[in-house]
Coordinates of C-alpha atoms and ligand atoms in Angstrom, one line a residue:
M24 CA -13.8 -11.5 17.5
K25 CA -12.7 -13.7 14.6
K26 CA -12.2 -17.4 15.4
V27 CA -9.2 -19.1 13.8
S28 CA -7.7 -22.6 13.7
I29 CA -4.1 -23.0 12.7
L30 CA -2.8 -26.1 11.1
G31 CA 1.0 -26.1 11.4
S32 CA 1.2 -23.6 14.2
T33 CA 4.8 -24.2 15.3
G34 CA 6.3 -23.5 11.9
S35 CA 7.5 -20.1 10.5
I36 CA 4.1 -19.1 9.1
G37 CA 2.3 -20.7 12.2
T38 CA 4.2 -18.7 14.8
Q39 CA 3.8 -15.5 12.9
S40 CA 0.1 -16.1 12.4
L41 CA -0.2 -16.4 16.2
E42 CA 1.5 -13.1 16.6
V43 CA -1.1 -11.6 14.2
C44 CA -3.9 -13.3 16.2
E45 CA -2.5 -11.9 19.5
K46 CA -2.2 -8.4 18.0
H47 CA -5.8 -8.3 16.9
G48 CA -7.3 -10.3 19.8
F49 CA -8.5 -13.2 17.6
K50 CA -9.8 -16.3 19.3
V51 CA -7.5 -19.2 18.6
V52 CA -9.8 -22.3 18.4
A53 CA -7.1 -24.9 17.7
V54 CA -3.4 -25.2 17.1
S55 CA -1.7 -28.2 15.6
A56 CA 1.8 -29.4 14.7
H57 CA 3.7 -32.3 13.3
S58 CA 5.7 -33.3 16.5
S59 CA 6.9 -30.2 18.3
V60 CA 5.4 -31.0 21.7
D61 CA 7.4 -28.3 23.6
M62 CA 6.3 -25.4 21.4
L63 CA 2.8 -26.8 21.1
E64 CA 2.4 -26.9 24.9
E65 CA 3.7 -23.4 25.2
Q66 CA 1.2 -22.1 22.5
A67 CA -1.6 -24.1 24.1
R68 CA -1.0 -22.5 27.5
K69 CA -0.7 -19.0 26.1
F70 CA -3.6 -19.0 23.7
K71 CA -5.9 -21.5 25.5
P72 CA -7.4 -23.1 22.4
K73 CA -10.2 -25.7 22.7
Y74 CA -8.2 -28.2 20.7
V75 CA -4.6 -29.2 20.1
G76 CA -3.6 -31.5 17.3
I77 CA -0.4 -33.6 17.1
Y78 CA 0.2 -35.2 13.7
N79 CA 2.8 -37.7 14.8
K80 CA 1.0 -40.5 16.6
N81 CA 4.0 -41.4 18.6
K82 CA 3.8 -38.1 20.4
Y83 CA 0.1 -38.3 21.2
S84 CA 0.4 -39.7 24.7
E85 CA 3.1 -37.2 25.7
M86 CA 1.1 -34.3 24.3
K87 CA -2.0 -35.5 26.3
S88 CA -0.1 -35.8 29.6
R89 CA 1.5 -32.4 29.1
L90 CA -1.9 -30.8 28.9
A91 CA -3.6 -33.1 31.4
D92 CA -4.2 -30.2 33.9
T93 CA -6.2 -28.3 31.2
D94 CA -9.6 -28.7 29.5
I95 CA -7.9 -28.8 26.1
K96 CA -8.8 -31.8 23.9
V97 CA -5.8 -33.3 22.3
L98 CA -6.4 -34.8 18.7
C99 CA -4.0 -36.8 16.7
G100 CA -2.9 -37.9 13.2
M101 CA -4.6 -37.0 9.9
D102 CA -8.0 -37.5 11.6
G103 CA -7.1 -34.9 14.1
L104 CA -6.0 -32.4 11.4
C105 CA -9.3 -33.0 9.6
E106 CA -11.4 -32.6 12.7
I107 CA -9.7 -29.3 13.4
A108 CA -10.2 -28.1 9.8
S109 CA -13.9 -28.7 10.0
L110 CA -14.7 -27.5 13.5
D111 CA -18.1 -25.6 13.8
E112 CA -16.4 -22.8 15.8
N113 CA -14.0 -21.9 13.0
D114 CA -14.5 -18.7 11.1
I115 CA -11.4 -19.4 9.1
V116 CA -8.8 -22.1 8.9
L117 CA -5.1 -21.1 8.4
N118 CA -3.4 -24.1 6.7
S119 CA 0.4 -23.8 6.9
V120 CA 1.4 -27.4 7.1
V121 CA 4.3 -28.4 4.9
G122 CA 3.8 -30.5 1.9
M123 CA 1.1 -32.8 0.4
V124 CA -0.2 -33.6 3.9
G125 CA -2.1 -30.3 3.7
L126 CA -4.4 -31.4 0.9
L127 CA -6.9 -33.5 2.7
P128 CA -7.5 -31.0 5.6
T129 CA -8.0 -28.3 2.9
L130 CA -10.7 -30.4 1.2
V131 CA -12.3 -31.2 4.5
A132 CA -12.4 -27.5 5.5
I133 CA -14.0 -26.6 2.2
N134 CA -16.6 -29.4 2.5
A135 CA -17.4 -27.9 6.0
G136 CA -17.9 -24.5 4.4
K137 CA -14.9 -22.9 6.2
D138 CA -13.0 -20.1 4.6
I139 CA -9.3 -20.9 4.3
A140 CA -6.1 -18.8 4.6
L141 CA -3.8 -20.9 2.5
A142 CA -0.1 -21.0 3.1
N143 CA 0.3 -24.7 2.0
K144 CA 1.1 -24.2 -1.7
E145 CA 1.4 -28.0 -2.4
T146 CA -2.4 -28.1 -1.8
L147 CA -3.0 -26.1 -5.0
V148 CA -0.1 -27.5 -6.9
A149 CA -1.2 -31.1 -6.5
G150 CA -5.0 -30.7 -6.3
G151 CA -5.6 -27.3 -7.9
E152 CA -8.6 -28.3 -10.0
L153 CA -10.1 -30.3 -7.2
V154 CA -9.7 -27.6 -4.6
M155 CA -10.9 -24.7 -6.7
S156 CA -14.0 -26.4 -8.0
L157 CA -15.0 -27.6 -4.6
A158 CA -14.4 -24.2 -3.1
K159 CA -16.6 -22.7 -5.8
K160 CA -19.4 -25.2 -5.2
N161 CA -19.3 -24.6 -1.5
G162 CA -19.1 -20.8 -1.7
V163 CA -15.8 -21.0 0.3
R164 CA -13.1 -18.2 -0.1
I165 CA -9.5 -19.1 -0.3
Y166 CA -7.3 -16.2 0.9
P167 CA -3.7 -16.6 -0.2
V168 CA -1.0 -16.3 2.5
D169 CA 2.0 -16.7 0.1
S170 CA 3.5 -13.2 -0.2
E171 CA 3.3 -13.1 -4.0
H172 CA -0.2 -14.4 -4.3
S173 CA -1.4 -12.0 -1.5
A174 CA 0.2 -9.2 -3.5
I175 CA -1.7 -10.2 -6.7
F176 CA -4.9 -10.6 -4.7
Q177 CA -4.3 -7.1 -3.3
C178 CA -3.6 -5.7 -6.8
L179 CA -6.9 -7.2 -8.1
Q180 CA -9.0 -5.4 -5.5
G181 CA -11.3 -2.7 -7.1
N182 CA -10.6 -3.7 -10.7
K183 CA -12.4 -5.8 -13.2
R184 CA -11.0 -9.3 -13.4
E185 CA -11.7 -9.6 -17.2
Q186 CA -9.6 -6.5 -17.8
L187 CA -6.5 -8.2 -16.5
N188 CA -3.8 -8.9 -19.0
K189 CA -1.2 -10.8 -17.0
I190 CA 0.4 -11.1 -13.6
I191 CA 4.1 -10.4 -12.8
L192 CA 5.3 -12.9 -10.3
T193 CA 8.5 -11.6 -8.6
A194 CA 11.2 -14.0 -7.4
S195 CA 14.2 -13.2 -5.2
G196 CA 16.4 -15.5 -7.2
G197 CA 17.5 -17.3 -4.0
P198 CA 21.0 -17.7 -2.7
F199 CA 22.4 -19.0 -6.0
Y200 CA 21.3 -16.2 -8.3
G201 CA 23.7 -15.8 -11.1
Y202 CA 25.3 -19.3 -10.6
S203 CA 26.2 -21.4 -13.6
Y204 CA 25.2 -25.1 -13.7
E205 CA 28.8 -26.0 -13.0
Q206 CA 28.9 -23.7 -9.9
L207 CA 25.7 -25.3 -8.6
K208 CA 27.5 -28.7 -8.5
N209 CA 29.6 -27.5 -5.5
V210 CA 27.0 -25.9 -3.3
T211 CA 26.5 -27.3 0.2
K212 CA 23.4 -27.8 2.4
A213 CA 24.5 -24.8 4.6
D214 CA 24.7 -22.6 1.4
A215 CA 21.3 -23.7 0.3
L216 CA 19.7 -23.1 3.7
H217 CA 20.8 -19.5 3.7
H218 CA 18.2 -17.3 2.0
P219 CA 19.2 -13.7 1.4
N220 CA 15.8 -12.0 2.3
W221 CA 13.3 -14.4 3.9
N222 CA 13.5 -16.4 7.1
M223 CA 11.5 -19.6 6.4
G224 CA 11.3 -23.3 7.1
N225 CA 13.8 -25.7 5.7
K226 CA 11.6 -27.2 2.8
I227 CA 10.7 -23.8 1.4
T228 CA 14.2 -22.5 1.8
I229 CA 15.6 -25.3 -0.3
D230 CA 12.7 -24.8 -2.8
S231 CA 13.8 -21.1 -3.0
A232 CA 17.4 -22.1 -3.7
T233 CA 16.4 -24.5 -6.6
L234 CA 13.7 -22.0 -7.8
M235 CA 11.2 -24.8 -7.4
N236 CA 9.4 -22.5 -5.0
K237 CA 8.7 -20.1 -7.9
G238 CA 7.6 -23.0 -10.1
L239 CA 5.2 -24.1 -7.4
E240 CA 4.0 -20.5 -7.1
F241 CA 3.5 -20.3 -10.8
I242 CA 1.1 -23.3 -10.6
E243 CA -0.5 -21.9 -7.4
A244 CA -1.2 -18.6 -9.2
K245 CA -2.7 -20.3 -12.2
W246 CA -5.3 -22.0 -10.0
L247 CA -6.0 -19.2 -7.5
F248 CA -6.5 -16.5 -10.2
D249 CA -7.8 -18.8 -13.0
L250 CA -5.0 -17.8 -15.4
K251 CA -3.5 -19.4 -18.5
P252 CA 0.3 -20.2 -18.1
E253 CA 1.1 -17.5 -20.7
Q254 CA -0.5 -14.9 -18.5
I255 CA 2.2 -15.4 -15.8
E256 CA 5.5 -13.7 -16.2
I257 CA 8.3 -14.4 -13.7
V258 CA 10.7 -11.5 -12.9
V259 CA 13.7 -11.8 -10.7
H260 CA 13.7 -9.0 -8.2
R261 CA 16.5 -9.4 -5.8
Q262 CA 15.3 -7.0 -3.0
S263 CA 11.9 -8.7 -2.4
V264 CA 10.3 -5.3 -1.9
I265 CA 7.8 -5.6 -4.8
H266 CA 5.9 -8.8 -3.9
S267 CA 4.3 -9.1 -7.3
A268 CA 2.3 -7.0 -9.8
V269 CA -0.6 -7.2 -12.3
E270 CA -1.0 -5.6 -15.7
Y271 CA -4.3 -4.5 -17.0
K272 CA -5.6 -3.9 -20.6
D273 CA -4.5 -0.3 -20.6
F274 CA -1.0 -1.5 -19.7
A275 CA -1.2 0.1 -16.3
V276 CA 0.8 -2.1 -13.8
I277 CA -0.2 -2.2 -10.2
A278 CA 2.3 -3.6 -7.7
Q279 CA 2.2 -4.3 -4.0
L280 CA 5.2 -3.3 -1.9
G281 CA 6.3 -3.8 1.6
V282 CA 9.2 -5.1 3.7
P283 CA 9.8 -8.8 3.3
D284 CA 7.7 -9.9 6.3
M285 CA 5.1 -12.7 6.1
K286 CA 3.0 -11.1 8.8
I287 CA 1.6 -8.6 6.2
P288 CA 0.2 -11.2 3.9
I289 CA -0.9 -13.4 6.9
Q290 CA -2.8 -10.4 8.4
Y291 CA -4.4 -9.5 5.1
A292 CA -5.7 -13.0 4.7
L293 CA -7.1 -13.1 8.2
L294 CA -8.5 -9.6 8.3
Y295 CA -9.6 -9.1 4.7
P296 CA -10.8 -6.6 3.7
E297 CA -9.6 -4.6 6.7
R298 CA -6.2 -3.0 6.9
L299 CA -5.1 -2.4 10.5
E300 CA -1.6 -1.9 11.9
C301 CA 0.6 -4.9 11.5
P302 CA 3.3 -6.1 13.9
T303 CA 6.1 -5.3 11.4
K304 CA 8.2 -2.4 10.2
P305 CA 7.0 0.2 7.6
L306 CA 8.8 0.2 4.2
S307 CA 11.4 2.9 3.6
L308 CA 12.0 3.0 -0.1
T309 CA 15.0 5.3 0.3
D310 CA 16.7 2.7 2.5
Y311 CA 16.7 0.4 -0.5
G312 CA 17.6 3.1 -3.1
T313 CA 17.7 0.7 -6.0
L314 CA 15.3 -2.0 -7.1
T315 CA 16.5 -4.4 -9.8
F316 CA 14.8 -6.7 -12.3
A317 CA 16.0 -9.5 -14.5
K318 CA 14.8 -12.7 -16.3
P319 CA 15.2 -16.0 -14.5
D320 CA 17.7 -18.5 -15.8
Y321 CA 15.5 -21.3 -16.8
D322 CA 18.3 -23.5 -18.2
T323 CA 20.3 -23.7 -15.0
F324 CA 17.4 -23.9 -12.6
K325 CA 15.7 -27.0 -13.9
C326 CA 13.1 -27.2 -11.2
L327 CA 11.5 -24.0 -12.4
N328 CA 11.4 -25.1 -16.0
S329 CA 9.9 -28.4 -15.0
A330 CA 7.1 -27.0 -12.9
I331 CA 6.1 -24.6 -15.7
K332 CA 6.2 -27.5 -18.2
A333 CA 4.1 -29.6 -15.8
I334 CA 1.3 -27.2 -15.5
S335 CA 1.3 -26.6 -19.3
L336 CA 1.0 -30.3 -19.9
G337 CA -1.7 -30.6 -17.1
G338 CA -3.2 -33.8 -15.8
A339 CA -1.1 -35.4 -13.0
Y340 CA 2.2 -33.7 -14.0
P341 CA 2.0 -30.9 -11.4
C342 CA 1.3 -33.4 -8.7
L343 CA 4.1 -35.7 -9.9
V344 CA 6.8 -32.9 -10.0
N345 CA 5.7 -31.6 -6.6
S346 CA 5.9 -35.0 -4.9
A347 CA 9.1 -35.9 -6.6
N348 CA 10.5 -32.6 -5.4
E349 CA 9.3 -33.2 -1.8
E350 CA 11.1 -36.6 -1.8
A351 CA 14.2 -35.2 -3.4
V352 CA 14.4 -32.3 -1.0
K353 CA 14.0 -34.7 1.9
A354 CA 16.9 -36.8 0.5
F355 CA 19.0 -33.6 0.1
L356 CA 18.4 -32.6 3.7
N357 CA 19.3 -36.1 4.8
D358 CA 22.6 -35.8 2.9
E359 CA 21.6 -38.6 0.5
I360 CA 21.9 -36.5 -2.7
Q361 CA 23.7 -33.4 -4.1
F362 CA 21.9 -30.1 -4.6
I363 CA 22.2 -30.4 -8.3
Q364 CA 20.4 -33.7 -8.3
I365 CA 17.1 -32.2 -7.1
G366 CA 16.6 -30.5 -10.4
E367 CA 17.7 -33.5 -12.4
I368 CA 15.3 -35.8 -10.5
V369 CA 12.4 -33.4 -10.8
S370 CA 12.9 -32.8 -14.5
S371 CA 13.2 -36.5 -15.3
V372 CA 9.6 -37.0 -14.0
L373 CA 8.2 -35.4 -17.1
D374 CA 9.9 -38.0 -19.4
K375 CA 9.3 -41.0 -17.2
F376 CA 5.6 -40.7 -16.6
K377 CA 2.9 -40.9 -19.2
F378 CA 0.1 -38.4 -19.2
T379 CA -2.7 -39.3 -16.8
T380 CA -5.7 -37.3 -15.6
I381 CA -6.8 -36.4 -12.1
S382 CA -10.4 -36.8 -11.4
G383 CA -10.4 -37.0 -7.6
Y384 CA -8.5 -37.1 -4.4
D385 CA -7.5 -40.8 -4.9
D386 CA -5.9 -40.0 -8.2
V387 CA -3.8 -37.3 -6.6
M388 CA -2.7 -39.6 -3.9
K389 CA -1.9 -42.4 -6.4
S390 CA 0.3 -40.0 -8.4
D391 CA 1.9 -38.8 -5.2
R392 CA 2.8 -42.4 -4.2
E393 CA 4.2 -43.2 -7.7
A394 CA 6.4 -40.1 -7.8
R395 CA 7.8 -40.8 -4.4
E396 CA 8.5 -44.4 -5.2
Y397 CA 10.2 -43.4 -8.5
V398 CA 12.5 -41.0 -6.6
R399 CA 13.3 -43.5 -3.8
N400 CA 14.3 -46.0 -6.5
I401 CA 16.7 -43.5 -8.1
I402 CA 18.3 -42.6 -4.8
S403 CA 18.8 -46.1 -3.3
Ligands
LIG678 MG1 6.2 -16.9 -1.8

């Protein structure tokens, strides 16, 4: 029986991960969340983990009293997340927290020699070099949970890595596919929160609408699969049936298809290399009939362009654009800025900041702080 700890268990990926754990009888060692005490209590009573983590320190005493009649140990804050990430009992740590907060627990889990199922893309965007070199040194495997990266990982099985030409990263295009820059000026928060194919958390849904999500995934792919930026092609595929593809030297292209349901990539990361029945629907290609492909509009969707430029420039730029985006999305969700401003803010980072290198965790956090301060100053 596989033993799993889940960071971010009350979010969209977290709850679907628990469904997968339940289906296959995995032992859930720990669950943790930012501040959703109700759902965390429910999960704790159902899965009987040894530990429950609550990130928001103001909710710690409430969480403790809710579980006072159990033997479950309640942990709190970043220390709690890190303790969960490094528990001896873990076979694998599923990291699905939102944003930069996920970086330190990832590093701690790698240092403890724990394999990681990674759904927190900001971890690789901000600290890609750090995370990948540490994982290599510690012999830790990072299994992608993002559907596109899981698809690529699946397409790489059984073939020689050095015979790979490139990867084809598919993008749904989001709710504003085909919009002009002028049209983007008038979109509302409700429009942006309505994704055509995927049901996800708010942050990633906004990132999908700005196409920042695809930019972050571009950077994530570069680190996960050790690629040059020119080996990554983004193709808009509106139906989200082909989750990504790879091209080999002989120009054979291998793609992974399935219904748009995150439980498939979650399960592959947790069960690798096994393939067992997944709690989802099978794909019926004839239900779709037509699959379409197009080039993304890099001029209109400035976030996508900025993320690709950032990874091509290297150094702290990927971290800076990621943190600026997090802060801008937060401001948009708080009705402080317009949708169109997210892209303007993110792209301005590349001009405002001079090139700096990242040589450790402290450098990442320094860039993170600077980018957030920069965005807060623009907004206020
Ligand atoms: Mg994705």
